[in-house]
Amino acid sequence: MDRTEAKRIIEALLFATDVPLPVSKIKSTLGEIDLKILRQLLHELKDEYERNGHSFSLVELAGGFQIYTKPEYSKWVGELFRGRRVSRLTAASLETLGIVAYKQPIIKADMESIRGVNVDGVTATLLERNLITAVGRDNRPGKPLLFGTTPEFLRYFGLSSLSDLPRIEELEEYLKARQAEKEKMDAEIDAELGLTRLSSYGTQEEVPFESPDNVLEDKAGPDKTEDPEEGKSASDLEGDSPEGGEEKEQL
């Protein structure tokens, strides 16, 4: 086959898949084609889409290639699929996911040590979303499971490989920007539909992201428990007693 026909076949394969398509898979599907030529054709397609001003682009991520709608058209795409919209990750999930990404392979006990809270629920969510997976067992007593990130993690964050991860000190800003972008797009869609939604930071579990290195440091000062009677005046306290503060009748 000539280059033009090969390019059109590659394009058809890319439109038919909903996951990043590895170059090796494209090559095996096409049969006899030089790997160097295949990569050239992929980049030619990418350039064509950009040059002709299409509403989509060809992106290399998670070890493959995938066609993505450009962000400026997300409002209309979101309205089309609003019934199937995937819930956003909470701040707690993002924090735990960041810990796994930078500390993998890691066991749940170490995640909890870093975060300072139980991570059973968050870990279950990340496993269900296929963002993390069990990659083995640790040698410590009980042989706890070790967790690492998945190709879906790379696809979700638009990364080609783990080496594309930002430096750990940049992670907080990176995740906040990603979350803000998603919330902005959803807000635009909801405004069109006349809907309201809670912020992703609206639940008690969700906390701001902390760098895995920073949260390892001991936090100074004992934990404080708020006294429910603190700040009440003497008259307020009297008013809480039966019969306006009068002593109970002795039995």
mmCIF file with all atom_site columns, C-alpha atoms in Angstrom, residues 122-133:
data_model
loop_
_atom_site.group_PDB
_atom_site.id
_atom_site.type_symbol
_atom_site.label_atom_id
_atom_site.label_alt_id
_atom_site.label_comp_id
_atom_site.label_asym_id
_atom_site.label_entity_id
_atom_site.label_seq_id
_atom_site.pdbx_PDB_ins_code
_atom_site.Cartn_x
_atom_site.Cartn_y
_atom_site.Cartn_z
_atom_site.occupancy
_atom_site.B_iso_or_equiv
_atom_site.pdbx_formal_charge
_atom_site.auth_seq_id
_atom_site.auth_comp_id
_atom_site.auth_asym_id
_atom_site.auth_atom_id
_atom_site.pdbx_PDB_model_num
ATOM 1  C CA . VAL A 1 122 ? -9.876  6.354  48.586 1.00 0.00 ? 122 VAL A CA 1
ATOM 2  C CA . THR A 1 123 ? -7.806  3.352  47.510 1.00 0.00 ? 123 THR A CA 1
ATOM 3  C CA . ALA A 1 124 ? -10.974 1.470  46.563 1.00 0.00 ? 124 ALA A CA 1
ATOM 4  C CA . THR A 1 125 ? -12.075 4.427  44.429 1.00 0.00 ? 125 THR A CA 1
ATOM 5  C CA . LEU A 1 126 ? -8.727  4.657  42.648 1.00 0.00 ? 126 LEU A CA 1
ATOM 6  C CA . LEU A 1 127 ? -8.768  0.910  41.995 1.00 0.00 ? 127 LEU A CA 1
ATOM 7  C CA . GLU A 1 128 ? -12.315 1.128  40.643 1.00 0.00 ? 128 GLU A CA 1
ATOM 8  C CA . ARG A 1 129 ? -11.302 3.997  38.346 1.00 0.00 ? 129 ARG A CA 1
ATOM 9  C CA . ASN A 1 130 ? -8.318  1.899  37.177 1.00 0.00 ? 130 ASN A CA 1
ATOM 10 C CA . LEU A 1 131 ? -5.882  4.664  38.147 1.00 0.00 ? 131 LEU A CA 1
ATOM 11 C CA . ILE A 1 132 ? -3.873  2.381  40.431 1.00 0.00 ? 132 ILE A CA 1
ATOM 12 C CA . THR A 1 133 ? -3.392  -1.382 40.587 1.00 0.00 ? 133 THR A CA 1
#
